[in-house]
Coordinates of C-alpha atoms in Angstrom, one line a residue:
X19 CA 43.1 -116.4 39.6
X20 CA 41.6 -119.8 38.6
X21 CA 40.9 -120.6 42.2
X22 CA 39.2 -117.2 42.8
X23 CA 36.9 -117.6 39.8
X24 CA 36.1 -121.2 40.9
X25 CA 35.1 -119.9 44.4
X26 CA 33.0 -117.1 42.8
X27 CA 31.1 -119.7 40.8
X28 CA 30.5 -121.9 43.8
X29 CA 29.3 -118.9 45.9
X30 CA 26.9 -118.0 43.1
X31 CA 25.6 -121.5 43.1
X32 CA 25.0 -121.4 46.9
X33 CA 24.0 -117.8 47.5
X34 CA 20.7 -118.9 48.9
X35 CA 22.2 -121.5 51.2
X36 CA 23.6 -121.1 54.7
X37 CA 27.2 -120.2 55.1
X38 CA 29.9 -122.8 55.3
X39 CA 30.5 -122.2 59.0
X40 CA 26.8 -122.8 59.7
X41 CA 26.9 -126.1 57.7
X42 CA 29.9 -127.3 59.6
X43 CA 28.5 -126.6 63.0
X44 CA 25.7 -129.0 62.4
X45 CA 26.9 -132.5 63.1
X46 CA 23.5 -134.2 63.7
X47 CA 20.2 -134.3 61.8
X48 CA 16.8 -134.8 63.4
X49 CA 14.8 -137.6 61.9
X50 CA 11.6 -139.6 62.6
X51 CA 12.5 -143.2 63.2
X52 CA 10.4 -146.3 62.4
X53 CA 8.6 -146.0 65.8
X54 CA 7.5 -142.5 64.8
X55 CA 9.8 -140.9 67.4
X56 CA 12.1 -138.0 66.7
X57 CA 15.8 -138.5 67.3
X58 CA 19.1 -136.9 66.4
X59 CA 21.6 -139.0 64.5
X60 CA 25.2 -138.1 63.7
X61 CA 26.1 -137.0 60.2
X62 CA 29.1 -138.7 58.5
X63 CA 32.2 -136.6 59.0
X64 CA 32.4 -136.0 55.2
X65 CA 29.1 -134.0 55.4
X66 CA 30.6 -131.6 58.0
X67 CA 34.0 -130.9 56.6
X68 CA 34.6 -127.4 55.1
X69 CA 34.5 -127.0 51.4
X70 CA 37.7 -124.9 51.6
X71 CA 39.7 -128.1 52.4
X72 CA 38.5 -129.7 49.2
X73 CA 39.1 -126.7 47.0
X74 CA 42.7 -126.5 48.1
X75 CA 43.5 -129.9 46.9
X76 CA 45.9 -130.0 43.9
X77 CA 43.5 -131.6 41.5
X78 CA 40.8 -129.1 42.4
X79 CA 43.0 -126.1 41.9
X80 CA 44.5 -127.4 38.6
X81 CA 41.8 -129.3 36.9
X82 CA 38.3 -128.2 38.2
X83 CA 36.5 -125.2 36.9
X84 CA 32.9 -123.9 36.7
X85 CA 30.9 -125.2 33.8
X86 CA 30.0 -122.1 31.7
X87 CA 27.5 -124.2 29.7
X88 CA 25.4 -125.0 32.8
X89 CA 22.8 -122.3 33.4
X90 CA 20.5 -124.0 35.8
X91 CA 18.7 -121.7 38.3
X92 CA 20.0 -121.8 41.9
X93 CA 16.7 -123.2 43.2
X94 CA 16.2 -126.6 44.9
X95 CA 12.9 -128.0 43.8
X96 CA 10.7 -129.8 46.3
X97 CA 9.0 -133.0 45.0
X98 CA 6.3 -135.4 46.3
X99 CA 7.5 -138.4 48.2
X100 CA 6.4 -140.7 45.4
X101 CA 8.8 -139.0 43.0
X102 CA 11.8 -139.8 45.3
X103 CA 10.5 -143.4 45.7
X104 CA 10.3 -143.8 41.9
X105 CA 13.7 -142.3 41.3
X106 CA 15.4 -144.5 43.9
X107 CA 13.6 -147.6 42.5
X108 CA 14.8 -146.8 38.9
X109 CA 18.5 -146.6 39.9
X110 CA 20.3 -149.5 38.2
X111 CA 21.5 -151.1 41.4
X112 CA 21.7 -154.5 43.1
X113 CA 21.8 -153.0 46.5
X114 CA 18.4 -152.1 48.0
X115 CA 17.6 -148.4 48.0
X116 CA 14.4 -148.0 50.0
X117 CA 12.8 -144.6 50.7
X118 CA 11.9 -143.3 54.2
X119 CA 11.9 -140.2 56.2
X120 CA 15.5 -140.7 57.3
X121 CA 16.7 -141.1 53.7
X122 CA 14.7 -138.0 52.8
X123 CA 16.6 -135.9 55.4
X124 CA 19.9 -136.8 53.9
X125 CA 18.7 -136.1 50.3
X126 CA 17.5 -132.7 51.5
X127 CA 20.9 -132.0 53.1
X128 CA 22.8 -132.9 49.9
X129 CA 20.5 -131.0 47.6
X130 CA 20.3 -127.8 49.7
X131 CA 23.0 -127.1 52.4
X132 CA 25.7 -129.2 50.6
X133 CA 24.9 -128.4 47.0
X134 CA 28.3 -126.7 46.5
X135 CA 30.1 -129.7 47.9
X136 CA 28.0 -131.9 45.6
X137 CA 29.2 -129.8 42.7
X138 CA 32.8 -130.4 43.7
X139 CA 32.2 -134.2 44.1
X140 CA 30.5 -134.4 40.7
X141 CA 33.7 -132.9 39.2
X142 CA 36.2 -134.7 41.4
X143 CA 34.6 -138.1 40.7
X144 CA 36.3 -138.0 37.2
X145 CA 39.7 -138.4 39.0
X146 CA 38.7 -141.5 41.0
X147 CA 35.6 -143.4 39.8
X148 CA 37.3 -145.5 37.1
X149 CA 39.8 -146.8 39.8
X150 CA 36.9 -147.5 42.2
X151 CA 34.9 -149.4 39.5
X152 CA 37.9 -151.5 38.4
X153 CA 38.6 -152.5 42.0
X154 CA 34.9 -153.4 42.6
X155 CA 34.8 -155.3 39.3
X156 CA 37.9 -157.3 40.4
X157 CA 35.9 -158.7 43.3
X158 CA 32.6 -158.9 41.4
X159 CA 30.9 -156.4 43.7
X160 CA 28.0 -154.0 43.0
X161 CA 29.3 -150.9 41.2
X162 CA 27.1 -148.6 43.3
X163 CA 29.6 -149.1 46.1
X164 CA 31.8 -146.6 44.3
X165 CA 29.8 -144.0 46.1
X166 CA 31.0 -145.2 49.6
X167 CA 33.9 -142.7 49.5
X168 CA 31.4 -139.9 48.9
X169 CA 30.1 -140.4 52.5
X170 CA 33.4 -141.7 53.9
X171 CA 35.7 -138.8 52.8
X172 CA 33.7 -136.5 50.5
X173 CA 36.2 -137.6 47.8
X174 CA 39.0 -136.0 49.8
X175 CA 42.1 -138.2 49.4
X176 CA 43.8 -136.4 52.3
X177 CA 40.9 -136.9 54.7
X178 CA 41.7 -137.9 58.3
X179 CA 38.8 -138.6 60.7
X180 CA 38.7 -137.9 64.4
X181 CA 39.2 -141.6 64.9
X182 CA 42.3 -141.4 62.7
X183 CA 40.8 -143.2 59.7
X184 CA 42.7 -142.1 56.6
X185 CA 42.2 -141.6 52.9
X186 CA 39.3 -141.8 50.4
X187 CA 38.1 -145.1 51.9
X188 CA 38.8 -144.1 55.5
X189 CA 40.7 -147.2 56.6
X190 CA 41.6 -147.6 60.3
X191 CA 45.2 -148.8 60.8
X192 CA 44.5 -152.4 62.0
X193 CA 42.0 -153.1 59.1
X194 CA 44.4 -151.5 56.6
X195 CA 47.3 -153.7 57.7
X196 CA 45.0 -156.8 57.7
X197 CA 44.3 -156.1 54.0
X198 CA 47.9 -155.7 53.0
X199 CA 48.5 -152.0 53.1
X200 CA 51.9 -150.9 54.3
X201 CA 51.9 -148.3 57.1
X202 CA 55.1 -147.0 58.7
X203 CA 56.9 -143.7 59.4
X204 CA 57.6 -143.0 55.7
X205 CA 54.7 -144.7 53.9
X206 CA 50.9 -144.8 54.4
X207 CA 49.3 -146.8 51.6
X208 CA 45.8 -145.9 52.9
X209 CA 46.5 -142.7 50.8
X210 CA 47.4 -144.7 47.7
X211 CA 44.2 -144.5 45.6
X212 CA 44.8 -147.7 43.7
X213 CA 46.0 -150.0 46.6
X214 CA 43.4 -148.6 49.0
X215 CA 40.6 -149.2 46.5
X216 CA 41.5 -152.8 46.0
X217 CA 41.9 -153.3 49.8
X218 CA 38.5 -151.8 50.3
X219 CA 36.9 -154.0 47.7
X220 CA 38.5 -157.1 49.3
X221 CA 37.2 -156.0 52.7
X222 CA 33.7 -155.4 51.4
X223 CA 33.8 -158.8 49.7
X224 CA 34.7 -160.5 53.0
X225 CA 31.9 -158.6 54.9
X226 CA 29.4 -159.8 52.3
X227 CA 30.5 -163.4 53.0
X228 CA 29.7 -162.8 56.7
X229 CA 26.3 -161.0 56.4
X230 CA 24.9 -161.8 53.0
X231 CA 23.1 -158.4 53.0
X232 CA 24.5 -155.3 51.4
X233 CA 23.0 -152.8 53.8
X234 CA 24.5 -154.7 56.7
X235 CA 27.8 -154.8 54.9
X236 CA 27.8 -151.0 54.4
X237 CA 26.9 -150.6 58.1
X238 CA 29.7 -153.0 59.1
X239 CA 32.2 -151.0 57.0
X240 CA 31.4 -148.0 59.2
X241 CA 31.3 -149.4 62.7
X242 CA 32.9 -152.9 62.3
X243 CA 31.4 -156.4 62.0
X244 CA 31.5 -157.0 65.7
X245 CA 28.9 -154.3 66.5
X246 CA 26.6 -155.5 63.7
X247 CA 26.8 -159.1 65.0
X248 CA 25.9 -157.9 68.5
X249 CA 22.8 -156.1 67.2
X250 CA 21.8 -159.2 65.2
X251 CA 22.3 -161.4 68.3
X252 CA 20.1 -159.1 70.5
X253 CA 17.3 -159.5 68.0
X254 CA 17.7 -163.3 67.8
X255 CA 19.4 -163.5 64.4
X256 CA 17.4 -160.7 62.6
X257 CA 19.4 -159.6 59.6
X258 CA 17.4 -156.7 58.3
X259 CA 19.3 -153.4 58.7
X260 CA 16.1 -151.4 59.3
X261 CA 14.9 -153.8 62.1
X262 CA 18.2 -153.6 64.0
X263 CA 18.5 -149.9 63.3
X264 CA 17.7 -148.7 66.8
X265 CA 20.4 -150.9 68.3
X266 CA 23.2 -149.5 66.1
X267 CA 25.6 -146.7 67.1
X268 CA 24.3 -143.2 66.3
X269 CA 26.8 -142.5 63.5
X270 CA 25.9 -145.9 61.9
X271 CA 22.2 -145.1 61.9
X272 CA 22.9 -142.3 59.5
X273 CA 25.4 -144.2 57.4
X274 CA 23.2 -146.4 55.2
X275 CA 20.6 -143.5 54.7
X276 CA 23.5 -141.3 53.7
X277 CA 24.8 -143.9 51.2
X278 CA 21.3 -144.1 49.6
X279 CA 21.1 -140.3 49.5
X280 CA 24.6 -140.1 47.9
X281 CA 23.5 -142.6 45.2
X282 CA 20.4 -140.5 44.6
X283 CA 22.1 -137.0 44.4
X284 CA 25.1 -138.3 42.2
X285 CA 22.5 -139.5 39.7
X286 CA 19.7 -136.9 40.0
X287 CA 21.7 -133.7 40.6
X288 CA 20.2 -132.0 37.5
X289 CA 16.7 -132.4 38.9
X290 CA 17.9 -130.3 41.8
X291 CA 19.6 -127.7 39.6
X292 CA 23.1 -128.5 40.7
X293 CA 25.8 -127.7 38.1
X294 CA 28.8 -130.1 38.3
X295 CA 32.3 -128.5 38.2
X296 CA 33.9 -129.3 34.9
X297 CA 37.0 -131.5 35.1
X298 CA 40.1 -131.4 32.8
X299 CA 41.5 -134.8 33.2
X300 CA 45.2 -134.8 34.3
X301 CA 47.9 -135.9 31.8
X302 CA 48.6 -139.6 31.5
X303 CA 51.0 -141.0 34.2
X304 CA 53.4 -143.9 34.5
X305 CA 55.4 -145.5 37.3
X306 CA 59.1 -146.2 37.8
X307 CA 60.4 -148.6 40.4
X308 CA 63.2 -147.2 42.6
X309 CA 65.7 -149.1 44.8
X310 CA 67.3 -146.1 46.4
X311 CA 65.9 -143.4 48.7
X312 CA 65.1 -140.1 47.1
X313 CA 63.3 -136.9 48.2
X314 CA 60.7 -135.1 46.2
X315 CA 62.8 -132.0 46.3
X316 CA 65.6 -133.8 44.6
X317 CA 63.3 -135.0 41.8
X318 CA 61.6 -131.6 41.4
X319 CA 64.9 -129.7 41.2
X320 CA 66.5 -132.0 38.5
X321 CA 63.5 -132.8 36.2
X322 CA 61.5 -129.7 36.7
X323 CA 58.2 -130.9 38.3
X324 CA 56.1 -129.1 40.8
X325 CA 56.3 -130.5 44.4
X326 CA 52.5 -130.3 44.8
X327 CA 52.1 -132.4 41.7
X328 CA 54.5 -135.0 43.0
X329 CA 52.6 -135.1 46.3
X330 CA 49.3 -135.5 44.5
X331 CA 50.6 -138.3 42.3
X332 CA 52.4 -140.1 45.2
X333 CA 50.2 -139.4 48.3
X334 CA 51.4 -142.6 50.1
X335 CA 54.8 -141.0 51.0
X336 CA 54.3 -139.3 54.3
X337 CA 57.6 -137.4 54.4
X338 CA 58.0 -136.8 50.7
X339 CA 60.7 -139.6 50.6
X340 CA 60.5 -142.6 48.3
X341 CA 62.1 -145.2 50.5
X342 CA 63.5 -147.5 47.7
X343 CA 66.4 -148.8 49.9
X344 CA 63.8 -150.7 52.1
X345 CA 62.2 -152.3 49.1
X346 CA 61.5 -151.5 45.5
X347 CA 59.1 -148.5 45.6
X348 CA 57.0 -147.0 42.9
X349 CA 57.3 -143.3 41.9
X350 CA 54.4 -142.1 39.7
X351 CA 55.2 -139.3 37.2
X352 CA 53.5 -137.6 34.2
X353 CA 54.3 -139.9 31.3
X354 CA 56.2 -137.3 29.5
X355 CA 58.7 -136.9 32.4
X356 CA 59.4 -140.7 32.9
X357 CA 62.2 -140.7 30.4
X358 CA 63.5 -137.4 31.7
X359 CA 63.9 -139.0 35.1
X360 CA 65.5 -142.2 33.7
X361 CA 68.0 -140.1 31.8
X362 CA 68.9 -138.0 34.8
X363 CA 68.4 -140.6 37.6
X364 CA 72.0 -140.4 38.9
X365 CA 71.8 -136.6 38.9
X366 CA 68.6 -136.8 41.0
X367 CA 70.3 -139.0 43.6
X368 CA 73.4 -136.8 43.6
X369 CA 71.5 -133.5 44.3
X370 CA 72.2 -132.5 47.9
X371 CA 71.7 -136.0 49.4
X372 CA 73.0 -134.9 52.8
X373 CA 70.2 -132.3 53.0
X374 CA 67.3 -134.4 51.8
X375 CA 68.2 -138.0 52.7
X376 CA 70.5 -137.5 55.6
X377 CA 70.1 -140.9 57.4
X378 CA 73.5 -142.5 58.0
X379 CA 74.2 -146.1 57.4
X380 CA 76.7 -146.4 60.1
X381 CA 77.7 -144.2 63.1
X382 CA 79.5 -144.6 66.4
X383 CA 81.8 -143.0 69.0
X384 CA 84.7 -141.1 67.4
X385 CA 87.3 -141.4 70.2
X386 CA 89.0 -144.5 68.7
X387 CA 87.9 -146.9 71.4
X388 CA 86.3 -150.3 71.1
X389 CA 82.9 -150.7 72.8
X390 CA 81.1 -153.9 73.7
X391 CA 78.1 -154.8 75.8
X392 CA 79.0 -157.0 78.8
X393 CA 76.6 -157.9 81.7
X394 CA 74.1 -155.4 80.3
X395 CA 76.6 -152.5 80.4
X396 CA 78.5 -150.7 77.7
X397 CA 82.2 -151.4 78.1
X398 CA 85.0 -149.5 76.5
X399 CA 88.0 -151.7 75.9
X400 CA 91.3 -149.7 76.0
X401 CA 93.6 -150.1 73.0
X402 CA 95.0 -153.6 73.4
X403 CA 98.3 -152.4 71.9
X404 CA 98.9 -149.8 74.6
X405 CA 101.5 -150.4 77.4
X406 CA 98.9 -150.3 80.2
X407 CA 96.7 -152.9 78.5
X408 CA 99.7 -155.2 77.9
X409 CA 100.8 -154.9 81.6
X410 CA 97.3 -155.7 82.7
X411 CA 97.0 -158.6 80.3
X412 CA 100.1 -160.3 81.9
X413 CA 98.2 -160.3 85.2
X414 CA 95.3 -162.1 83.4
X415 CA 93.1 -159.0 83.3
X416 CA 92.3 -156.3 80.8
X417 CA 91.7 -152.7 81.8
X418 CA 88.3 -151.5 80.6
X419 CA 86.1 -148.4 81.1
X420 CA 82.4 -149.1 82.0
X421 CA 80.1 -146.4 80.7
X422 CA 77.3 -145.9 83.2
X423 CA 75.3 -143.5 81.0
X424 CA 77.4 -140.4 81.9
X425 CA 80.9 -140.0 80.5
X426 CA 82.0 -138.0 83.6
X427 CA 80.9 -141.0 85.8
X428 CA 83.0 -143.5 83.9
X429 CA 84.8 -145.9 86.2
X430 CA 87.7 -148.3 85.6
X431 CA 87.0 -151.9 86.2
X432 CA 88.9 -155.2 85.7
X433 CA 87.5 -157.8 83.4
X434 CA 89.2 -161.2 82.7
X435 CA 90.9 -161.9 79.4
X436 CA 88.4 -164.7 79.1
X437 CA 85.7 -162.1 78.5
X438 CA 87.8 -160.4 75.9
X439 CA 88.5 -163.8 74.3
X440 CA 84.8 -164.6 74.3
X441 CA 84.0 -161.2 72.6
X442 CA 86.7 -161.7 70.1
X443 CA 85.5 -165.3 69.4
X444 CA 81.9 -164.0 68.8
X445 CA 83.2 -161.3 66.5
X446 CA 85.2 -163.9 64.5
X447 CA 82.2 -166.2 64.2
X448 CA 80.0 -163.3 63.1
X449 CA 82.5 -162.2 60.5
X450 CA 82.8 -165.7 59.2
X451 CA 78.9 -166.0 58.9
X452 CA 78.8 -162.7 57.0
X453 CA 81.5 -163.8 54.7
X454 CA 79.6 -167.1 53.9
X455 CA 76.3 -165.2 53.5
X456 CA 78.0 -162.7 51.1
X457 CA 79.3 -165.6 49.0
X458 CA 75.9 -167.3 49.0
X459 CA 74.2 -164.1 47.8
X460 CA 76.7 -163.6 45.0
X461 CA 76.1 -167.2 43.8
X462 CA 72.3 -166.6 43.8
X463 CA 72.5 -163.2 42.1
X464 CA 73.2 -164.6 38.6
X465 CA 71.5 -162.9 35.8
X466 CA 68.7 -164.4 33.7
X467 CA 67.5 -163.7 30.2
X468 CA 63.9 -162.8 29.2
X469 CA 62.4 -162.2 25.7
X470 CA 61.3 -158.7 24.9
X471 CA 57.6 -158.7 23.9
X472 CA 55.8 -156.4 21.4
X473 CA 55.1 -153.0 23.0
X474 CA 57.5 -153.6 26.0
X475 CA 59.5 -150.6 27.4
X476 CA 62.5 -150.7 29.7
X477 CA 60.3 -149.2 32.4
X478 CA 57.7 -152.0 32.1
X479 CA 60.3 -154.7 32.0
X480 CA 62.1 -153.2 35.1
X481 CA 58.8 -153.1 37.0
X482 CA 57.9 -156.7 36.0
X483 CA 61.2 -158.1 37.2
X484 CA 61.6 -155.9 40.3
X485 CA 64.6 -154.0 39.2
X486 CA 65.4 -150.5 37.8
X487 CA 65.9 -149.1 34.3
X488 CA 69.4 -147.9 35.2
X489 CA 70.4 -151.5 36.2
X490 CA 68.9 -152.9 33.0
X491 CA 70.9 -150.4 31.0
X492 CA 74.2 -151.2 32.8
X493 CA 73.6 -155.0 32.6
X494 CA 72.8 -154.9 28.8
X495 CA 75.0 -152.0 27.6
X496 CA 71.9 -150.1 26.5
X497 CA 72.5 -146.3 26.1
X498 CA 69.1 -145.1 25.0
X499 CA 65.5 -146.4 25.4
X500 CA 65.1 -148.3 22.2
X501 CA 64.7 -152.1 22.5
X502 CA 63.6 -154.7 19.9
X503 CA 60.8 -157.2 20.3
X504 CA 62.0 -160.8 20.1
X505 CA 65.5 -160.1 21.4
X506 CA 66.8 -161.4 24.7
X507 CA 67.6 -159.0 27.6
X508 CA 69.3 -159.7 31.0
X509 CA 67.2 -158.7 34.0
X510 CA 69.3 -159.8 37.0

């Protein structure tokens, strides 16, 4: 019902605008360039995605609603060019926001055809902007860069481009890995809002060190620094974005104007009669560090949380599996469910593990034979205690079966006992090494004591020292959650 009423509100806002299908069919915009010639440049992908994909996001369904106090008429006023110039000039920004015909085209697109999407983004920004700003502040970057995800993804955390860029900041895989984001079959940290935001800020900081101009930095974020450098080289070192404009890829020609227009519309939406969707901020959350694999279904069944909410809070897990056995992994939960999980952690892991985390630690042939690799072939050594093997061994040979890829084609061959001895010797050495390694690990795994600080919780101490709450409890004989500041606690 909430989703239906939200759609009705959005449709009323945009009743005078073209349909969503018509908007999405347009992937270019006609502009007049600096030479006075008309050209078509590509729109950023975020300006062509359907609104339906945004309204189906968990946060949109659960926390966005039409603002009943906003009664602006659904009319997009037209202003003189001087008005747009003055408004852009008055934005509190470090980055240059010049006005021209190309920027005007993008302002028109946001304020007319995309006004419903702007209403969504004005509401959705409440979920993300504080994280963006904190990341940008950490690298001392202009805060207006927080609107880059508006043109990158349309504030869609699940966005995937045709080029396979992922997440709010639309990282390509090589760049993401270069900036420390983990990507494998189970995890894609490009979807992690916090980690991706800090990686993006780091990348933008590095780009500014290269170009020293924010418009070039923004362009390079879109198409890569190599293409920007080529354009600069062709104009003998010219570093003005608008002078190298005609040498840039078509999608990048529209990127900086779209960024300027996004800054404009996210600040001057009222002047264009756009009512932002109202946002009810989600409940406070906290993280728990896990050292075992667990599926979202196991968590949901035991502690009573919605799967969609788990996916929204933990978007980095591609298969809904927290892979704690690989390395300590964070699980984000509503704050009021953190202790519920801690108290029922063993029950969570014990709930149908074969159905949800079925990966076996060890597996092999079940026929009782011993298999080795010899001369790049899999060799089955017959039971050395059998009569046939003993008879062969007296002749200096051991009967083996060589598996040629098909069990029906298995052929018996003779291999010398020297080979068997060599294999046995290698196994013995390997076993000895494992034994020494195990003893070494036991020696280094001694526990250490830390002092509990004011305000500390078991969850915070566990995260700080890369362990789990359940381990802290076992190590210190703690039954509940109460700990006292100033006391010592064992952490390993």
